[in-house]
Amino acid sequence: MEYSNEVVIEAKNLKKTYVVGETKVHALNGVDFTINRGEFCMVVGTSGSGKSTLLNMIAGLERPTKGQIIVAGEHIENKSEGQLVIFRQKHVGFIFQAYNLMPNMTALENVELPLTFQGVDKFIREKKAIKMLKMVGLGKYAMHRPTQMSGGQQQRVGIARALVVKPEIIFADEPTGNLDTKTSMEVLKLMHNIARTKNQTIVMVTHDNYLASFGDKIIHIIDGKIINIEDNRENAERNFASLEENINNTEAMAIV
Ligand code: ADP
Ligand code: MG
């Protein structure tokens, strides 16, 4: 397949220092990187290495102490809180580790929510949300509430909710952190397939090197510094393909 070289996220000398009492924590200590349109980018590192901080900066959820962030052609490091809200609505979607679904709403209402915030009317909202639920394989679960679904199903609702507004960029912080291995791989594959067909960019944070090996680009972070950026496109394609093969073999074995 063709890969775009259009840069959609750029970070320049990005720093974030937290001050806790007398001590300073350099959560991000000067990082530089670019992410291309359509890329599935993994940020990998151990707990406390600065992954979430990095993601929150480039998603416009937190402001850096120093440095520049250019997302979809816009500098976001100096935007006000109000401008950031508009920026996020326009460009980005989020998938969370804890799903963050509204417990009293059905799957359908949860997926509709970002459209409600955009002022889309009810009929169109429902139509789009149902289409997304079908796309993540949950067409029959539209009227279920979060407690009536498994973790994997809840995360698929989370994915549908993130994607319903067709964001250019999807940010996911440990999206499979609460899921078993098999379900994690299903969720990963789903994110990958949808992003590929829609040419969306995904930035996913994980502490798991195996999951990271499915990314087109892998940014390795230790103690707030990037130690390596791997071009992993060919490996990622191969890993997804062999995953498919293993699943087929397992199913064949189950039938025998
Ligand atoms: P990761 O997501 O890789 O586990 P984080 O980005 O959450 O790491 O944290 C990086 C470092 O910054 C850690 O040492 C953490 O304790 C510290 N940190 C994160 N958020 C805050 C905060 N709001 N206040 C103070 N320290 C923080
Ligand atoms: Mg984290």
mmCIF file of C-alpha atoms and ligand atoms in Angstrom:
data_model
loop_
_atom_site.group_PDB
_atom_site.id
_atom_site.type_symbol
_atom_site.label_atom_id
_atom_site.label_comp_id
_atom_site.label_asym_id
_atom_site.label_seq_id
_atom_site.Cartn_x
_atom_site.Cartn_y
_atom_site.Cartn_z
ATOM 1 C CA MET A 1 0.000 0.000 0.000
ATOM 2 C CA GLU A 2 0.955 3.659 -0.414
ATOM 3 C CA TYR A 3 2.138 5.599 2.606
ATOM 4 C CA SER A 4 1.666 9.312 2.931
ATOM 5 C CA ASN A 5 4.585 11.410 4.061
ATOM 6 C CA GLU A 6 2.344 14.270 5.109
ATOM 7 C CA VAL A 7 3.265 15.233 8.654
ATOM 8 C CA VAL A 8 0.152 15.601 10.803
ATOM 9 C CA ILE A 9 1.747 15.924 14.262
ATOM 10 C CA GLU A 10 5.076 17.528 15.032
ATOM 11 C CA ALA A 11 6.677 18.045 18.435
ATOM 12 C CA LYS A 12 9.748 20.235 18.862
ATOM 13 C CA ASN A 13 11.856 20.218 22.017
ATOM 14 C CA LEU A 14 8.810 19.385 24.098
ATOM 15 C CA LYS A 15 9.219 19.613 27.859
ATOM 16 C CA LYS A 16 6.856 19.124 30.762
ATOM 17 C CA THR A 17 7.949 19.682 34.318
ATOM 18 C CA TYR A 18 5.627 19.021 37.233
ATOM 19 C CA VAL A 19 6.382 20.761 40.493
ATOM 20 C CA VAL A 20 5.334 18.764 43.533
ATOM 21 C CA GLY A 21 6.181 20.608 46.743
ATOM 22 C CA GLU A 22 9.941 21.118 46.671
ATOM 23 C CA THR A 23 10.685 18.630 43.905
ATOM 24 C CA LYS A 24 10.514 18.951 40.141
ATOM 25 C CA VAL A 25 9.573 15.983 37.989
ATOM 26 C CA HIS A 26 10.780 16.207 34.398
ATOM 27 C CA ALA A 27 8.030 14.055 32.908
ATOM 28 C CA LEU A 28 9.099 15.053 29.374
ATOM 29 C CA ASN A 29 12.644 16.172 28.959
ATOM 30 C CA GLY A 30 12.953 17.602 25.446
ATOM 31 C CA VAL A 31 11.411 15.329 22.819
ATOM 32 C CA ASP A 32 11.239 15.754 19.037
ATOM 33 C CA PHE A 33 9.223 13.626 16.652
ATOM 34 C CA THR A 34 6.821 13.669 13.714
ATOM 35 C CA ILE A 35 3.812 11.465 12.959
ATOM 36 C CA ASN A 36 2.470 11.081 9.415
ATOM 37 C CA ARG A 37 -1.122 11.032 8.228
ATOM 38 C CA GLY A 38 -2.610 7.534 8.259
ATOM 39 C CA GLU A 39 0.116 6.189 10.512
ATOM 40 C CA PHE A 40 -0.590 3.885 13.463
ATOM 41 C CA CYS A 41 2.015 5.198 15.886
ATOM 42 C CA MET A 42 2.888 3.468 19.149
ATOM 43 C CA VAL A 43 4.471 5.198 22.126
ATOM 44 C CA VAL A 44 6.023 2.526 24.312
ATOM 45 C CA GLY A 45 7.810 2.631 27.654
ATOM 46 C CA THR A 46 7.578 1.384 31.227
ATOM 47 C CA SER A 47 5.230 2.875 33.805
ATOM 48 C CA GLY A 48 6.209 6.427 34.719
ATOM 49 C CA SER A 49 8.332 6.981 31.589
ATOM 50 C CA GLY A 50 6.176 9.906 30.408
ATOM 51 C CA LYS A 51 3.874 8.265 27.835
ATOM 52 C CA SER A 52 0.591 9.727 29.090
ATOM 53 C CA THR A 53 2.201 13.132 29.523
ATOM 54 C CA LEU A 54 3.370 13.019 25.906
ATOM 55 C CA LEU A 55 -0.060 11.974 24.652
ATOM 56 C CA ASN A 56 -1.870 14.616 26.706
ATOM 57 C CA MET A 57 0.401 17.347 25.298
ATOM 58 C CA ILE A 58 -0.112 16.456 21.640
ATOM 59 C CA ALA A 59 -3.854 15.915 22.157
ATOM 60 C CA GLY A 60 -4.218 19.411 23.631
ATOM 61 C CA LEU A 61 -5.315 18.155 27.048
ATOM 62 C CA GLU A 62 -2.343 19.645 28.914
ATOM 63 C CA ARG A 63 -0.021 22.513 28.134
ATOM 64 C CA PRO A 64 3.753 21.950 27.811
ATOM 65 C CA THR A 65 6.279 23.766 29.985
ATOM 66 C CA LYS A 66 8.353 24.424 26.869
ATOM 67 C CA GLY A 67 8.470 23.556 23.191
ATOM 68 C CA GLN A 68 6.185 23.495 20.183
ATOM 69 C CA ILE A 69 3.365 21.214 19.058
ATOM 70 C CA ILE A 70 1.943 21.492 15.571
ATOM 71 C CA VAL A 71 -1.162 19.403 14.900
ATOM 72 C CA ALA A 72 -2.934 19.445 11.530
ATOM 73 C CA GLY A 73 -1.045 22.627 10.649
ATOM 74 C CA GLU A 74 -1.944 24.501 13.861
ATOM 75 C CA HIS A 75 0.332 25.439 16.748
ATOM 76 C CA ILE A 76 -1.466 24.314 19.873
ATOM 77 C CA GLU A 77 1.068 25.089 22.634
ATOM 78 C CA ASN A 78 -0.243 28.611 23.153
ATOM 79 C CA LYS A 79 -3.948 28.062 22.672
ATOM 80 C CA SER A 80 -6.338 29.059 25.441
ATOM 81 C CA GLU A 81 -8.540 26.467 27.147
ATOM 82 C CA GLY A 82 -11.514 27.564 25.040
ATOM 83 C CA GLN A 83 -9.532 27.351 21.801
ATOM 84 C CA LEU A 84 -8.313 23.884 22.783
ATOM 85 C CA VAL A 85 -11.888 22.683 23.305
ATOM 86 C CA ILE A 86 -12.738 23.772 19.757
ATOM 87 C CA PHE A 87 -9.495 22.294 18.409
ATOM 88 C CA ARG A 88 -10.233 18.909 20.016
ATOM 89 C CA GLN A 89 -13.804 18.859 18.735
ATOM 90 C CA LYS A 90 -12.574 19.594 15.226
ATOM 91 C CA HIS A 91 -9.621 17.236 14.946
ATOM 92 C CA VAL A 92 -9.372 14.510 17.561
ATOM 93 C CA GLY A 93 -11.043 11.494 19.169
ATOM 94 C CA PHE A 94 -10.091 9.698 22.373
ATOM 95 C CA ILE A 95 -10.131 6.060 23.439
ATOM 96 C CA PHE A 96 -9.524 5.489 27.153
ATOM 97 C CA GLN A 97 -8.230 2.555 29.180
ATOM 98 C CA ALA A 98 -11.274 2.626 31.456
ATOM 99 C CA TYR A 99 -13.654 3.123 28.462
ATOM 100 C CA ASN A 100 -15.235 6.173 30.177
ATOM 101 C CA LEU A 101 -18.741 5.340 28.973
ATOM 102 C CA MET A 102 -21.755 7.004 30.581
ATOM 103 C CA PRO A 103 -23.186 4.246 32.816
ATOM 104 C CA ASN A 104 -26.811 5.348 32.527
ATOM 105 C CA MET A 105 -26.799 5.579 28.757
ATOM 106 C CA THR A 106 -27.212 2.829 26.188
ATOM 107 C CA ALA A 107 -24.419 1.953 23.761
ATOM 108 C CA LEU A 108 -26.292 3.933 21.118
ATOM 109 C CA GLU A 109 -26.621 7.037 23.313
ATOM 110 C CA ASN A 110 -22.947 6.812 24.266
ATOM 111 C CA VAL A 111 -21.886 6.765 20.628
ATOM 112 C CA GLU A 112 -24.266 9.632 19.837
ATOM 113 C CA LEU A 113 -22.781 11.857 22.544
ATOM 114 C CA PRO A 114 -19.980 13.575 20.543
ATOM 115 C CA LEU A 115 -22.542 14.325 17.814
ATOM 116 C CA THR A 116 -24.883 15.807 20.433
ATOM 117 C CA PHE A 117 -22.046 18.153 21.480
ATOM 118 C CA GLN A 118 -21.711 19.180 17.832
ATOM 119 C CA GLY A 119 -25.416 20.002 17.701
ATOM 120 C CA VAL A 120 -26.280 17.302 15.157
ATOM 121 C CA ASP A 121 -30.015 16.530 15.215
ATOM 122 C CA LYS A 122 -31.443 13.337 16.626
ATOM 123 C CA PHE A 123 -32.320 11.516 13.405
ATOM 124 C CA ILE A 124 -28.873 11.958 11.811
ATOM 125 C CA ARG A 125 -27.201 11.219 15.154
ATOM 126 C CA GLU A 126 -28.924 7.879 15.510
ATOM 127 C CA LYS A 127 -28.237 6.922 11.930
ATOM 128 C CA LYS A 128 -24.514 7.630 12.254
ATOM 129 C CA ALA A 129 -24.218 5.983 15.676
ATOM 130 C CA ILE A 130 -25.946 2.808 14.490
ATOM 131 C CA LYS A 131 -23.636 2.643 11.478
ATOM 132 C CA MET A 132 -20.589 2.929 13.763
ATOM 133 C CA LEU A 133 -21.922 0.292 16.175
ATOM 134 C CA LYS A 134 -22.375 -2.065 13.246
ATOM 135 C CA MET A 135 -18.858 -1.320 12.073
ATOM 136 C CA VAL A 136 -17.429 -2.407 15.439
ATOM 137 C CA GLY A 137 -19.623 -5.525 15.410
ATOM 138 C CA LEU A 138 -22.147 -4.367 18.007
ATOM 139 C CA GLY A 139 -25.242 -3.795 15.885
ATOM 140 C CA LYS A 140 -27.262 -5.993 18.226
ATOM 141 C CA TYR A 141 -26.076 -4.232 21.384
ATOM 142 C CA ALA A 142 -27.390 -0.731 20.657
ATOM 143 C CA MET A 143 -29.826 -0.796 23.598
ATOM 144 C CA HIS A 144 -27.389 -2.354 26.098
ATOM 145 C CA ARG A 145 -25.960 -0.321 28.926
ATOM 146 C CA PRO A 146 -22.235 -0.596 29.809
ATOM 147 C CA THR A 147 -22.888 -2.976 32.733
ATOM 148 C CA GLN A 148 -24.654 -5.329 30.317
ATOM 149 C CA MET A 149 -21.561 -5.698 28.139
ATOM 150 C CA SER A 150 -18.126 -7.340 28.467
ATOM 151 C CA GLY A 151 -14.945 -5.276 28.720
ATOM 152 C CA GLY A 152 -14.126 -5.896 25.068
ATOM 153 C CA GLN A 153 -17.620 -4.854 24.001
ATOM 154 C CA GLN A 154 -17.451 -1.709 26.135
ATOM 155 C CA GLN A 155 -14.146 -0.783 24.532
ATOM 156 C CA ARG A 156 -15.643 -1.297 21.086
ATOM 157 C CA VAL A 157 -18.398 1.161 22.079
ATOM 158 C CA GLY A 158 -15.553 3.478 23.153
ATOM 159 C CA ILE A 159 -13.978 3.103 19.713
ATOM 160 C CA ALA A 160 -17.294 3.736 17.953
ATOM 161 C CA ARG A 161 -17.776 6.863 20.070
ATOM 162 C CA ALA A 162 -14.272 8.125 19.226
ATOM 163 C CA LEU A 163 -14.716 7.523 15.506
ATOM 164 C CA VAL A 164 -18.302 8.687 14.952
ATOM 165 C CA VAL A 165 -17.228 12.289 14.332
ATOM 166 C CA LYS A 166 -14.603 11.099 11.811
ATOM 167 C CA PRO A 167 -11.629 12.649 13.597
ATOM 168 C CA GLU A 168 -8.369 13.096 11.733
ATOM 169 C CA ILE A 169 -6.445 11.805 14.720
ATOM 170 C CA ILE A 170 -7.326 9.250 17.385
ATOM 171 C CA PHE A 171 -5.497 9.190 20.697
ATOM 172 C CA ALA A 172 -5.590 6.032 22.775
ATOM 173 C CA ASP A 173 -3.917 5.725 26.201
ATOM 174 C CA GLU A 174 -3.470 2.023 27.065
ATOM 175 C CA PRO A 175 -6.797 1.177 25.353
ATOM 176 C CA THR A 176 -6.332 -2.544 25.997
ATOM 177 C CA GLY A 177 -5.024 -2.132 29.554
ATOM 178 C CA ASN A 178 -8.126 -3.717 31.099
ATOM 179 C CA LEU A 179 -8.586 -6.479 28.507
ATOM 180 C CA ASP A 180 -7.320 -10.060 28.202
ATOM 181 C CA THR A 181 -4.780 -10.885 25.477
ATOM 182 C CA LYS A 182 -7.232 -12.257 22.924
ATOM 183 C CA THR A 183 -9.651 -9.335 23.287
ATOM 184 C CA SER A 184 -6.727 -6.892 23.228
ATOM 185 C CA MET A 185 -5.661 -8.219 19.844
ATOM 186 C CA GLU A 186 -9.213 -7.947 18.510
ATOM 187 C CA VAL A 187 -9.461 -4.331 19.653
ATOM 188 C CA LEU A 188 -6.052 -3.547 18.152
ATOM 189 C CA LYS A 189 -7.021 -5.104 14.828
ATOM 190 C CA LEU A 190 -10.282 -3.172 14.787
ATOM 191 C CA MET A 191 -8.530 0.144 15.409
ATOM 192 C CA HIS A 192 -5.962 -0.674 12.733
ATOM 193 C CA ASN A 193 -8.514 -1.705 10.101
ATOM 194 C CA ILE A 194 -10.786 1.281 10.601
ATOM 195 C CA ALA A 195 -7.921 3.763 10.600
ATOM 196 C CA ARG A 196 -6.464 2.181 7.453
ATOM 197 C CA THR A 197 -9.692 2.339 5.505
ATOM 198 C CA LYS A 198 -10.382 5.945 6.573
ATOM 199 C CA ASN A 199 -6.730 7.095 6.425
ATOM 200 C CA GLN A 200 -6.969 8.226 10.039
ATOM 201 C CA THR A 201 -3.931 8.679 12.249
ATOM 202 C CA ILE A 202 -3.740 6.780 15.527
ATOM 203 C CA VAL A 203 -1.392 7.503 18.388
ATOM 204 C CA MET A 204 -1.524 4.737 20.967
ATOM 205 C CA VAL A 205 0.321 4.502 24.262
ATOM 206 C CA THR A 206 1.282 1.122 25.694
ATOM 207 C CA HIS A 207 3.764 -0.387 28.153
ATOM 208 C CA ASP A 208 3.626 -3.673 26.182
ATOM 209 C CA ASN A 209 6.379 -4.263 23.593
ATOM 210 C CA TYR A 210 4.378 -6.995 21.882
ATOM 211 C CA LEU A 211 1.408 -4.661 21.253
ATOM 212 C CA ALA A 212 3.817 -1.940 20.144
ATOM 213 C CA SER A 213 5.182 -4.282 17.465
ATOM 214 C CA PHE A 214 1.907 -3.768 15.551
ATOM 215 C CA GLY A 215 2.606 -0.056 15.031
ATOM 216 C CA ASP A 216 3.853 1.522 11.792
ATOM 217 C CA LYS A 217 6.100 3.708 13.894
ATOM 218 C CA ILE A 218 7.339 2.945 17.396
ATOM 219 C CA ILE A 219 8.496 5.742 19.671
ATOM 220 C CA HIS A 220 10.479 4.353 22.610
ATOM 221 C CA ILE A 221 10.491 6.541 25.703
ATOM 222 C CA ILE A 222 12.507 6.213 28.903
ATOM 223 C CA ASP A 223 12.532 8.777 31.747
ATOM 224 C CA GLY A 224 10.925 11.484 29.629
ATOM 225 C CA LYS A 225 13.321 11.089 26.714
ATOM 226 C CA ILE A 226 12.898 9.415 23.340
ATOM 227 C CA ILE A 227 15.648 6.863 22.932
ATOM 228 C CA ASN A 228 14.629 5.464 19.555
ATOM 229 C CA ILE A 229 12.048 5.939 16.789
ATOM 230 C CA GLU A 230 11.557 2.816 14.699
ATOM 231 C CA ASP A 231 10.084 2.661 11.213
ATOM 232 C CA ASN A 232 8.156 -0.574 11.705
ATOM 233 C CA ARG A 233 5.737 -0.493 8.756
ATOM 234 C CA GLU A 234 6.843 -3.731 7.141
ATOM 235 C CA ASN A 235 6.988 -5.642 10.420
ATOM 236 C CA ALA A 236 3.540 -4.349 11.395
ATOM 237 C CA GLU A 237 1.970 -5.593 8.166
ATOM 238 C CA ARG A 238 3.656 -8.964 8.654
ATOM 239 C CA ASN A 239 2.576 -9.169 12.305
ATOM 240 C CA PHE A 240 -1.058 -8.457 11.447
ATOM 241 C CA ALA A 241 -0.931 -11.007 8.628
ATOM 242 C CA SER A 242 0.514 -13.755 10.838
ATOM 243 C CA LEU A 243 -2.044 -12.924 13.508
ATOM 244 C CA GLU A 244 -4.766 -13.607 10.921
ATOM 245 C CA GLU A 245 -3.074 -16.898 10.034
ATOM 246 C CA ASN A 246 -2.856 -18.010 13.678
ATOM 247 C CA ILE A 247 -6.535 -17.221 14.227
ATOM 248 C CA ASN A 248 -7.469 -19.243 11.127
ATOM 249 C CA ASN A 249 -5.299 -22.157 12.280
ATOM 250 C CA THR A 250 -6.815 -22.100 15.760
ATOM 251 C CA GLU A 251 -10.319 -22.086 14.284
ATOM 252 C CA ALA A 252 -9.392 -24.958 11.956
ATOM 253 C CA MET A 253 -8.040 -26.905 14.940
ATOM 254 C CA ALA A 254 -11.207 -26.244 16.916
ATOM 255 C CA ILE A 255 -13.305 -27.652 14.050
ATOM 256 C CA VAL A 256 -11.139 -30.803 13.802
HETATM 257 P P1 ADP B 1 3.356 6.849 32.026
HETATM 258 O O1 ADP B 1 2.104 7.216 31.338
HETATM 259 O O2 ADP B 1 4.466 6.457 31.098
HETATM 260 O O3 ADP B 1 3.165 5.828 33.097
HETATM 261 P P2 ADP B 1 3.224 9.582 33.065
HETATM 262 O O4 ADP B 1 3.331 10.428 31.855
HETATM 263 O O5 ADP B 1 1.893 9.396 33.647
HETATM 264 O O6 ADP B 1 3.929 8.164 32.767
HETATM 265 O O7 ADP B 1 4.179 10.185 34.190
HETATM 266 C C1 ADP B 1 5.523 10.570 33.967
HETATM 267 C C2 ADP B 1 6.116 11.122 35.252
HETATM 268 O O8 ADP B 1 5.476 12.336 35.574
HETATM 269 C C3 ADP B 1 5.943 10.197 36.449
HETATM 270 O O9 ADP B 1 7.082 10.315 37.249
HETATM 271 C C4 ADP B 1 4.721 10.770 37.137
HETATM 272 O O10 ADP B 1 4.741 10.504 38.503
HETATM 273 C C5 ADP B 1 4.853 12.251 36.854
HETATM 274 N N1 ADP B 1 3.541 12.926 36.766
HETATM 275 C C6 ADP B 1 2.557 12.688 35.858
HETATM 276 N N2 ADP B 1 1.506 13.499 36.038
HETATM 277 C C7 ADP B 1 1.817 14.280 37.100
HETATM 278 C C8 ADP B 1 1.137 15.325 37.798
HETATM 279 N N3 ADP B 1 -0.062 15.769 37.425
HETATM 280 N N4 ADP B 1 1.781 15.898 38.853
HETATM 281 C C9 ADP B 1 2.999 15.482 39.213
HETATM 282 N N5 ADP B 1 3.705 14.509 38.626
HETATM 283 C C10 ADP B 1 3.120 13.907 37.575
HETATM 284 MG MG MG B 2 0.153 6.441 31.543
#
